[in-house]
Amino acid sequence: MDNRESEIRVGFVNPRYNSLLVALAYFAGGALLYALDLGVLVEDRSPQPLWVWLVLLACVCAPMTMRRTRPLLALLVGTVPVLIDLVVGPSLPVWIAYGDLLYAAALFGSARTSRFLERAPVLPIVVGAVALGVYFQDLRIAVWAVSIAALVIVVPIWWARSVRTHRDAAEIERARAEALSRVAELDRRAAITTERQRLARDLHDVVAGHLSSIAIQSEAALRLRESDPDRALTVLESVRSGSVAALQEMQSMVRLLRSDDTDDEITTAGRLADLEPLTASARAAGTSVRIDGRPPADLDAEVDLTAYRIVQETLTNAVKHAPGRPVTLRFDDTDGRLGIEVVNPIGDPDIAGPSPARGAGHGLRNIAERAAAVGGHARSGRDGNEWRTYVQLPLANRSTT
């Protein structure tokens, strides 16, 4: 059952039952007018018996049972007894009932039928009124004919057109509201997906980066525990520092997720000014890090965080896939863009460097997604015996604080 049918059935069990009640009501009211001798509009010299008027009225009321399902057919069937009534002598109940058929056809019929009924009666009414006035040589008869025709023909049609216009407008507004609701739902789902992707990147950076460093440093500490206890102790201290840093970032992320304040979105990570813990962690794992140049100090917070996370990911990849090999980290601030280049040798060209084929590939994908999210771009790949990651981030939105 569609919405329109359910609305029709709110007050009545069945639309046909509703139409039958309407037909019976019109017939009963018309019969009462005939019984009171108030139904005939023009007294004929040879008045018809009551049963003639009742038969004509019944013939007009019978098609009302189709007023909702087949309104145009009901109107055409009802027109026949109306024409007979016009010849015999116009009667008020027949024309009142016929007005309901006009109303139903204009309201429940097709849009083309409704528009046709709105315009069609005007010319016949005017011509008929003028003809009556000329025939009887009396202007009052023409005025009387126009008035009666307007009441029983034009008014029902215009009323139905008005109801139909408001109903169509309500349906358009309902459809528009549903469309807006669907768009809002799609926007909500897109926002949830975007937020999930952002959280996935943050979790990967925090968990995978620190845990990878901890695992590598722990392995180094185990190897050095007998040959070089002092260095093993230094490595374990770096492991503890990395663990504490990871825990703090996880706690910051949890606080951000629980907070309702949307103004403080960047609270879970460091900035490029805080690279020392990252480089110290890499050095503790046996990977030397050389930094060429320095990034500007007035970076936009989102760009600063993105750059920090990218450096963290590249250092983690270097330590994981090329342990013990030196890493060069270069910063370049030219042409309104921040360039970050991370290079590390990978030794034998036949040995694959860090690539999605040797792992899940989430790190390289996160680097590219983070750069694109702030309007930059990134590329990573083998360059001879080196693995090179180059990132460009925009500097147009620098912080003014």
CSV table of C-alpha atoms in Angstrom, one decimal:
chain,number,residue,atom,x,y,z
A,1,MET,CA,0.0,0.0,0.0
A,2,ASP,CA,1.5,3.3,-1.0
A,3,ASN,CA,1.3,6.6,0.9
A,4,ARG,CA,-1.6,8.1,-1.1
A,5,GLU,CA,-3.7,5.0,-0.6
A,6,SER,CA,-3.0,4.9,3.1
A,7,GLU,CA,-4.0,8.6,3.4
A,8,ILE,CA,-7.3,7.8,1.6
A,9,ARG,CA,-8.0,5.0,4.0
A,10,VAL,CA,-7.4,6.9,7.2
A,11,GLY,CA,-11.1,7.9,7.6
A,12,PHE,CA,-12.7,5.1,5.7
A,13,VAL,CA,-12.1,1.4,5.3
A,14,ASN,CA,-12.3,1.5,1.5
A,15,PRO,CA,-12.4,4.4,-1.0
A,16,ARG,CA,-15.2,2.8,-2.9
A,17,TYR,CA,-17.3,2.6,0.3
A,18,ASN,CA,-16.5,6.3,0.8
A,19,SER,CA,-17.7,7.1,-2.8
A,20,LEU,CA,-20.9,5.0,-2.3
A,21,LEU,CA,-21.7,7.0,0.8
A,22,VAL,CA,-21.3,10.2,-1.1
A,23,ALA,CA,-23.6,9.0,-3.9
A,24,LEU,CA,-26.3,7.9,-1.4
A,25,ALA,CA,-26.0,11.3,0.4
A,26,TYR,CA,-26.5,13.2,-2.9
A,27,PHE,CA,-29.5,11.0,-3.8
A,28,ALA,CA,-31.1,11.4,-0.4
A,29,GLY,CA,-30.6,15.2,-0.4
A,30,GLY,CA,-32.0,15.5,-4.0
A,31,ALA,CA,-35.0,13.3,-3.2
A,32,LEU,CA,-35.8,15.5,-0.2
A,33,LEU,CA,-35.7,18.6,-2.5
A,34,TYR,CA,-38.0,17.0,-4.9
A,35,ALA,CA,-40.4,15.9,-2.1
A,36,LEU,CA,-40.5,19.5,-0.9
A,37,ASP,CA,-41.1,20.7,-4.5
A,38,LEU,CA,-37.8,22.7,-4.5
A,39,GLY,CA,-35.9,20.7,-7.1
A,40,VAL,CA,-37.3,21.9,-10.4
A,41,LEU,CA,-35.8,25.1,-11.6
A,42,VAL,CA,-38.1,25.8,-14.6
A,43,GLU,CA,-41.8,24.8,-14.3
A,44,ASP,CA,-42.9,23.0,-17.4
A,45,ARG,CA,-46.4,23.1,-18.7
A,46,SER,CA,-46.6,19.4,-18.6
A,47,PRO,CA,-44.8,18.6,-15.3
A,48,GLN,CA,-43.0,15.2,-15.1
A,49,PRO,CA,-43.9,12.7,-12.4
A,50,LEU,CA,-41.6,12.4,-9.4
A,51,TRP,CA,-40.2,9.0,-10.5
A,52,VAL,CA,-38.7,10.6,-13.7
A,53,TRP,CA,-36.7,13.1,-11.6
A,54,LEU,CA,-35.6,10.3,-9.2
A,55,VAL,CA,-34.5,8.1,-12.1
A,56,LEU,CA,-32.4,11.0,-13.6
A,57,LEU,CA,-31.0,11.8,-10.2
A,58,ALA,CA,-30.1,8.1,-9.6
A,59,CYS,CA,-28.4,7.9,-13.1
A,60,VAL,CA,-26.2,10.9,-12.1
A,61,CYS,CA,-25.4,9.6,-8.6
A,62,ALA,CA,-24.6,6.0,-9.7
A,63,PRO,CA,-21.3,7.0,-11.5
A,64,MET,CA,-20.2,8.6,-8.2
A,65,THR,CA,-19.1,5.2,-7.1
A,66,MET,CA,-16.2,5.6,-9.6
A,67,ARG,CA,-15.4,9.2,-8.7
A,68,ARG,CA,-12.0,8.3,-7.2
A,69,THR,CA,-11.0,5.3,-9.3
A,70,ARG,CA,-12.2,6.4,-12.8
A,71,PRO,CA,-13.3,10.0,-12.5
A,72,LEU,CA,-13.3,10.8,-16.2
A,73,LEU,CA,-15.5,7.8,-17.0
A,74,ALA,CA,-17.9,8.8,-14.2
A,75,LEU,CA,-18.2,12.3,-15.6
A,76,LEU,CA,-18.9,11.0,-19.1
A,77,VAL,CA,-21.6,8.6,-17.9
A,78,GLY,CA,-23.2,11.2,-15.7
A,79,THR,CA,-23.3,13.7,-18.6
A,80,VAL,CA,-26.0,11.7,-20.4
A,81,PRO,CA,-28.7,12.0,-17.7
A,82,VAL,CA,-27.8,15.7,-17.3
A,83,LEU,CA,-28.4,16.4,-20.9
A,84,ILE,CA,-31.8,14.6,-20.6
A,85,ASP,CA,-32.6,16.7,-17.6
A,86,LEU,CA,-31.7,19.8,-19.5
A,87,VAL,CA,-34.3,18.8,-22.2
A,88,VAL,CA,-37.0,17.7,-19.8
A,89,GLY,CA,-36.5,20.7,-17.6
A,90,PRO,CA,-33.5,21.7,-15.5
A,91,SER,CA,-33.6,20.4,-11.9
A,92,LEU,CA,-31.4,21.5,-9.0
A,93,PRO,CA,-30.5,18.1,-7.5
A,94,VAL,CA,-29.3,16.7,-10.8
A,95,TRP,CA,-27.0,19.6,-11.4
A,96,ILE,CA,-25.7,19.7,-7.9
A,97,ALA,CA,-24.8,16.0,-8.2
A,98,TYR,CA,-23.2,16.6,-11.6
A,99,GLY,CA,-21.1,19.4,-9.9
A,100,ASP,CA,-19.6,16.7,-7.7
A,101,LEU,CA,-18.7,14.6,-10.7
A,102,LEU,CA,-17.0,17.7,-12.2
A,103,TYR,CA,-15.2,18.3,-8.9
A,104,ALA,CA,-14.0,14.7,-8.7
A,105,ALA,CA,-12.8,14.7,-12.4
A,106,ALA,CA,-10.8,17.9,-11.9
A,107,LEU,CA,-9.3,16.7,-8.6
A,108,PHE,CA,-8.7,13.0,-9.1
A,109,GLY,CA,-8.3,12.9,-12.9
A,110,SER,CA,-5.1,13.4,-14.9
A,111,ALA,CA,-3.4,16.8,-15.0
A,112,ARG,CA,-4.5,17.2,-18.7
A,113,THR,CA,-8.1,16.5,-17.8
A,114,SER,CA,-8.0,18.9,-14.9
A,115,ARG,CA,-6.6,21.7,-17.1
A,116,PHE,CA,-9.2,21.0,-19.8
A,117,LEU,CA,-12.1,21.1,-17.4
A,118,GLU,CA,-10.9,24.4,-16.0
A,119,ARG,CA,-11.2,26.1,-19.4
A,120,ALA,CA,-13.8,24.1,-21.3
A,121,PRO,CA,-17.1,25.4,-19.6
A,122,VAL,CA,-16.4,29.1,-20.0
A,123,LEU,CA,-17.3,29.4,-23.7
A,124,PRO,CA,-20.4,27.2,-23.6
A,125,ILE,CA,-21.8,29.0,-20.6
A,126,VAL,CA,-21.3,32.4,-22.1
A,127,VAL,CA,-22.8,31.3,-25.5
A,128,GLY,CA,-25.8,29.6,-23.8
A,129,ALA,CA,-26.5,32.6,-21.6
A,130,VAL,CA,-26.4,35.0,-24.6
A,131,ALA,CA,-28.7,32.6,-26.6
A,132,LEU,CA,-31.2,32.4,-23.7
A,133,GLY,CA,-31.2,36.2,-23.3
A,134,VAL,CA,-31.7,36.7,-27.1
A,135,TYR,CA,-34.4,34.0,-27.3
A,136,PHE,CA,-36.4,35.3,-24.4
A,137,GLN,CA,-35.6,39.0,-25.0
A,138,ASP,CA,-34.7,39.3,-21.3
A,139,LEU,CA,-31.2,40.2,-20.0
A,140,ARG,CA,-32.2,38.9,-16.5
A,141,ILE,CA,-32.6,35.3,-17.9
A,142,ALA,CA,-29.0,35.5,-19.3
A,143,VAL,CA,-27.7,36.7,-15.9
A,144,TRP,CA,-29.7,34.0,-14.1
A,145,ALA,CA,-28.3,31.3,-16.4
A,146,VAL,CA,-24.7,32.5,-16.0
A,147,SER,CA,-25.1,32.6,-12.2
A,148,ILE,CA,-26.6,29.1,-11.9
A,149,ALA,CA,-24.0,27.7,-14.3
A,150,ALA,CA,-21.2,29.3,-12.3
A,151,LEU,CA,-22.5,27.8,-9.1
A,152,VAL,CA,-23.0,24.3,-10.3
A,153,ILE,CA,-20.3,23.9,-12.9
A,154,VAL,CA,-17.5,26.5,-12.6
A,155,VAL,CA,-17.2,26.7,-8.8
A,156,PRO,CA,-16.7,22.9,-8.3
A,157,ILE,CA,-14.0,22.8,-11.0
A,158,TRP,CA,-12.1,25.8,-9.7
A,159,TRP,CA,-12.4,24.5,-6.1
A,160,ALA,CA,-11.0,21.2,-7.2
A,161,ARG,CA,-8.2,22.9,-9.1
A,162,SER,CA,-7.3,24.9,-5.9
A,163,VAL,CA,-7.3,21.8,-3.8
A,164,ARG,CA,-5.2,20.0,-6.4
A,165,THR,CA,-2.7,22.8,-6.5
A,166,HIS,CA,-2.3,22.8,-2.8
A,167,ARG,CA,-2.0,19.0,-2.8
A,168,ASP,CA,0.6,19.0,-5.5
A,169,ALA,CA,2.5,21.7,-3.7
A,170,ALA,CA,2.4,19.6,-0.5
A,171,GLU,CA,3.7,16.6,-2.4
A,172,ILE,CA,6.5,18.6,-3.9
A,173,GLU,CA,7.5,19.9,-0.5
A,174,ARG,CA,7.3,16.3,0.9
A,175,ALA,CA,9.5,15.0,-1.9
A,176,ARG,CA,11.9,17.9,-1.4
A,177,ALA,CA,12.1,17.2,2.3
A,178,GLU,CA,12.7,13.5,1.6
A,179,ALA,CA,15.4,14.4,-0.9
A,180,LEU,CA,17.0,16.8,1.6
A,181,SER,CA,16.8,14.1,4.2
A,182,ARG,CA,18.5,11.6,1.9
A,183,VAL,CA,21.2,14.2,1.0
A,184,ALA,CA,21.7,14.8,4.7
A,185,GLU,CA,22.0,11.1,5.4
A,186,LEU,CA,24.5,10.7,2.5
A,187,ASP,CA,26.5,13.7,3.9
A,188,ARG,CA,26.4,12.1,7.4
A,189,ARG,CA,27.7,8.8,6.0
A,190,ALA,CA,30.4,10.5,4.0
A,191,ALA,CA,31.4,12.5,7.1
A,192,ILE,CA,31.5,9.2,9.2
A,193,THR,CA,33.6,7.5,6.5
A,194,THR,CA,36.0,10.4,6.3
A,195,GLU,CA,36.3,10.5,10.1
A,196,ARG,CA,36.9,6.8,10.2
A,197,GLN,CA,39.7,7.1,7.6
A,198,ARG,CA,41.3,9.9,9.5
A,199,LEU,CA,41.1,7.9,12.8
A,200,ALA,CA,42.5,4.8,10.9
A,201,ARG,CA,45.5,6.9,9.8
A,202,ASP,CA,46.0,8.3,13.3
A,203,LEU,CA,45.8,4.9,14.9
A,204,HIS,CA,48.2,3.5,12.3
A,205,ASP,CA,50.7,6.3,12.9
A,206,VAL,CA,50.5,6.1,16.7
A,207,VAL,CA,50.3,2.3,17.1
A,208,ALA,CA,52.2,1.0,14.2
A,209,GLY,CA,54.9,3.6,14.3
A,210,HIS,CA,55.7,3.3,18.0
A,211,LEU,CA,55.2,-0.5,18.2
A,212,SER,CA,57.4,-1.1,15.2
A,213,SER,CA,60.1,1.1,16.8
A,214,ILE,CA,59.7,-0.7,20.1
A,215,ALA,CA,59.9,-4.1,18.5
A,216,ILE,CA,63.1,-3.2,16.6
A,217,GLN,CA,64.7,-1.5,19.6
A,218,SER,CA,63.8,-4.4,21.9
A,219,GLU,CA,65.5,-6.8,19.5
A,220,ALA,CA,68.6,-4.6,19.4
A,221,ALA,CA,68.6,-4.5,23.2
A,222,LEU,CA,68.4,-8.3,23.4
A,223,ARG,CA,71.4,-8.6,21.1
A,224,LEU,CA,73.4,-6.0,23.1
A,225,ARG,CA,72.6,-7.2,26.6
A,226,GLU,CA,75.8,-9.1,27.0
A,227,SER,CA,78.2,-7.5,24.5
A,228,ASP,CA,77.4,-3.9,25.3
A,229,PRO,CA,75.1,-3.6,28.4
A,230,ASP,CA,75.4,0.2,28.5
A,231,ARG,CA,74.1,0.6,25.0
A,232,ALA,CA,71.4,-2.0,25.7
A,233,LEU,CA,70.3,0.1,28.6
A,234,THR,CA,70.2,3.2,26.4
A,235,VAL,CA,68.0,1.3,23.9
A,236,LEU,CA,65.7,0.2,26.7
A,237,GLU,CA,65.3,3.8,27.9
A,238,SER,CA,64.4,4.7,24.3
A,239,VAL,CA,61.9,1.9,24.3
A,240,ARG,CA,60.3,3.2,27.5
A,241,SER,CA,60.2,6.8,26.1
A,242,GLY,CA,58.5,5.5,22.9
A,243,SER,CA,56.0,3.5,25.0
A,244,VAL,CA,55.2,6.5,27.1
A,245,ALA,CA,54.8,8.7,24.0
A,246,ALA,CA,52.5,6.2,22.4
A,247,LEU,CA,50.4,6.0,25.5
A,248,GLN,CA,50.1,9.8,25.7
A,249,GLU,CA,49.1,10.1,22.1
A,250,MET,CA,46.5,7.3,22.6
A,251,GLN,CA,45.1,9.1,25.6
A,252,SER,CA,45.0,12.4,23.7
A,253,MET,CA,43.1,10.7,20.9
A,254,VAL,CA,40.6,9.1,23.3
A,255,ARG,CA,40.0,12.5,24.9
A,256,LEU,CA,39.4,14.0,21.5
A,257,LEU,CA,36.9,11.3,20.6
A,258,ARG,CA,35.0,11.9,23.9
A,259,SER,CA,35.1,15.7,23.6
A,260,ASP,CA,32.2,17.7,22.2
A,261,ASP,CA,34.4,20.7,21.4
A,262,THR,CA,34.9,20.9,17.6
A,263,ASP,CA,37.2,23.9,17.8
A,264,ASP,CA,40.2,21.9,19.1
A,265,GLU,CA,40.6,19.3,16.4
A,266,ILE,CA,44.4,19.0,16.3
A,267,THR,CA,45.3,17.8,19.8
A,268,THR,CA,46.7,14.3,19.3
A,269,ALA,CA,50.2,14.8,17.8
A,270,GLY,CA,53.4,16.7,17.7
A,271,ARG,CA,54.8,19.3,15.4
A,272,LEU,CA,57.8,19.5,13.2
A,273,ALA,CA,59.5,21.4,16.0
A,274,ASP,CA,59.3,18.2,18.1
A,275,LEU,CA,61.3,15.9,15.8
A,276,GLU,CA,63.9,15.0,18.3
A,277,PRO,CA,62.0,12.1,19.9
A,278,LEU,CA,61.5,10.6,16.4
A,279,THR,CA,65.1,10.9,15.4
A,280,ALA,CA,66.3,9.7,18.9
A,281,SER,CA,64.1,6.6,18.6
A,282,ALA,CA,65.5,5.9,15.1
A,283,ARG,CA,69.1,6.3,16.4
A,284,ALA,CA,68.4,4.1,19.3
A,285,ALA,CA,67.4,1.4,16.8
A,286,GLY,CA,70.7,1.7,15.1
A,287,THR,CA,69.6,4.1,12.3
A,288,SER,CA,71.4,7.4,12.0
A,289,VAL,CA,69.4,10.4,10.9
A,290,ARG,CA,70.8,13.5,9.3
A,291,ILE,CA,68.6,16.6,8.9
A,292,ASP,CA,69.2,19.1,6.2
A,293,GLY,CA,67.4,22.4,6.6
A,294,ARG,CA,64.6,23.4,8.9
A,295,PRO,CA,60.9,23.8,8.3
A,296,PRO,CA,59.3,27.2,8.9
A,297,ALA,CA,58.1,27.8,12.5
A,298,ASP,CA,54.7,29.4,11.6
A,299,LEU,CA,53.1,26.5,9.8
A,300,ASP,CA,49.4,26.0,9.8
A,301,ALA,CA,48.5,23.5,12.6
A,302,GLU,CA,47.0,21.0,10.1
A,303,VAL,CA,49.9,21.2,7.7
A,304,ASP,CA,52.3,21.0,10.7
A,305,LEU,CA,50.6,17.8,12.0
A,306,THR,CA,50.5,16.3,8.5
A,307,ALA,CA,54.2,16.9,8.0
A,308,TYR,CA,55.0,15.4,11.4
A,309,ARG,CA,53.0,12.3,10.8
A,310,ILE,CA,54.6,11.8,7.3
A,311,VAL,CA,58.1,12.1,8.8
A,312,GLN,CA,57.1,9.7,11.5
A,313,GLU,CA,55.9,7.2,8.9
A,314,THR,CA,59.0,7.5,6.7
A,315,LEU,CA,61.4,7.0,9.6
A,316,THR,CA,59.4,4.0,10.8
A,317,ASN,CA,59.5,2.5,7.3
A,318,ALA,CA,63.3,3.1,7.1
A,319,VAL,CA,64.0,1.5,10.4
A,320,LYS,CA,61.7,-1.4,9.6
A,321,HIS,CA,62.8,-2.2,6.1
A,322,ALA,CA,66.4,-0.9,6.0
A,323,PRO,CA,67.7,-1.3,9.6
A,324,GLY,CA,71.1,0.2,10.3
A,325,ARG,CA,71.2,2.2,7.2
A,326,PRO,CA,71.5,6.0,7.4
A,327,VAL,CA,68.5,8.2,6.7
A,328,THR,CA,68.7,11.8,5.3
A,329,LEU,CA,65.8,14.1,6.0
A,330,ARG,CA,65.6,17.3,4.0
A,331,PHE,CA,63.3,20.3,4.3
A,332,ASP,CA,62.8,22.9,1.6
A,333,ASP,CA,60.7,26.0,1.9
A,334,THR,CA,60.3,27.5,-1.6
A,335,ASP,CA,57.5,28.8,-3.9
A,336,GLY,CA,55.0,28.8,-1.1
A,337,ARG,CA,55.3,25.0,-0.5
A,338,LEU,CA,57.1,22.9,2.1
A,339,GLY,CA,59.1,20.1,0.5
A,340,ILE,CA,60.0,17.1,2.6
A,341,GLU,CA,62.4,14.5,1.2
A,342,VAL,CA,63.4,11.3,3.1
A,343,VAL,CA,66.2,9.2,1.5
A,344,ASN,CA,67.7,6.0,2.7
A,345,PRO,CA,69.9,3.4,0.9
A,346,ILE,CA,68.4,-0.1,0.5
A,347,GLY,CA,71.6,-1.9,-0.4
A,348,ASP,CA,71.4,-4.6,-3.0
A,349,PRO,CA,69.0,-3.5,-5.9
A,350,ASP,CA,67.8,-7.1,-6.0
A,351,ILE,CA,66.5,-6.8,-2.5
A,352,ALA,CA,63.2,-5.0,-2.5
A,353,GLY,CA,62.9,-1.9,-0.5
A,354,PRO,CA,59.9,-0.8,1.5
A,355,SER,CA,56.9,-1.3,-0.7
A,356,PRO,CA,53.3,-2.6,-0.4
A,357,ALA,CA,54.5,-5.9,-1.7
A,358,ARG,CA,56.4,-6.6,1.6
A,359,GLY,CA,53.7,-5.4,3.8
A,360,ALA,CA,50.1,-4.2,3.9
A,361,GLY,CA,51.1,-0.9,2.3
A,362,HIS,CA,49.1,1.2,4.8
A,363,GLY,CA,52.1,3.4,5.5
A,364,LEU,CA,52.7,4.6,1.9
A,365,ARG,CA,49.0,5.0,1.3
A,366,ASN,CA,48.6,7.0,4.5
A,367,ILE,CA,51.4,9.3,3.4
A,368,ALA,CA,49.7,10.0,0.1
A,369,GLU,CA,46.3,10.4,1.7
A,370,ARG,CA,47.6,12.8,4.4
A,371,ALA,CA,49.3,15.0,1.8
A,372,ALA,CA,46.3,15.1,-0.5
A,373,ALA,CA,44.0,16.0,2.5
A,374,VAL,CA,45.8,19.4,2.9
A,375,GLY,CA,46.2,20.1,-0.8
A,376,GLY,CA,49.7,18.6,-1.3
A,377,HIS,CA,51.0,15.5,-3.0
A,378,ALA,CA,53.5,12.7,-2.2
A,379,ARG,CA,55.4,10.1,-4.1
A,380,SER,CA,57.5,7.2,-2.9
A,381,GLY,CA,59.7,4.7,-4.7
A,382,ARG,CA,63.1,3.2,-5.5
A,383,ASP,CA,65.7,5.5,-7.0
A,384,GLY,CA,68.7,3.3,-7.9
A,385,ASN,CA,69.9,1.8,-4.6
A,386,GLU,CA,67.9,4.3,-2.5
A,387,TRP,CA,64.3,4.5,-1.4
A,388,ARG,CA,63.1,8.1,-1.8
A,389,THR,CA,59.9,9.7,-0.4
A,390,TYR,CA,59.2,13.2,-1.5
A,391,VAL,CA,56.3,15.3,-0.2
A,392,GLN,CA,55.1,18.8,-1.0
A,393,LEU,CA,52.6,20.6,1.3
A,394,PRO,CA,51.1,24.0,0.9
A,395,LEU,CA,52.2,27.0,3.0
A,396,ALA,CA,49.4,29.4,2.0
A,397,ASN,CA,47.5,28.9,5.2
A,398,ARG,CA,50.2,29.8,7.7
A,399,SER,CA,49.3,30.5,11.2
A,400,THR,CA,49.3,34.1,12.3
A,401,THR,CA,49.7,33.4,16.0
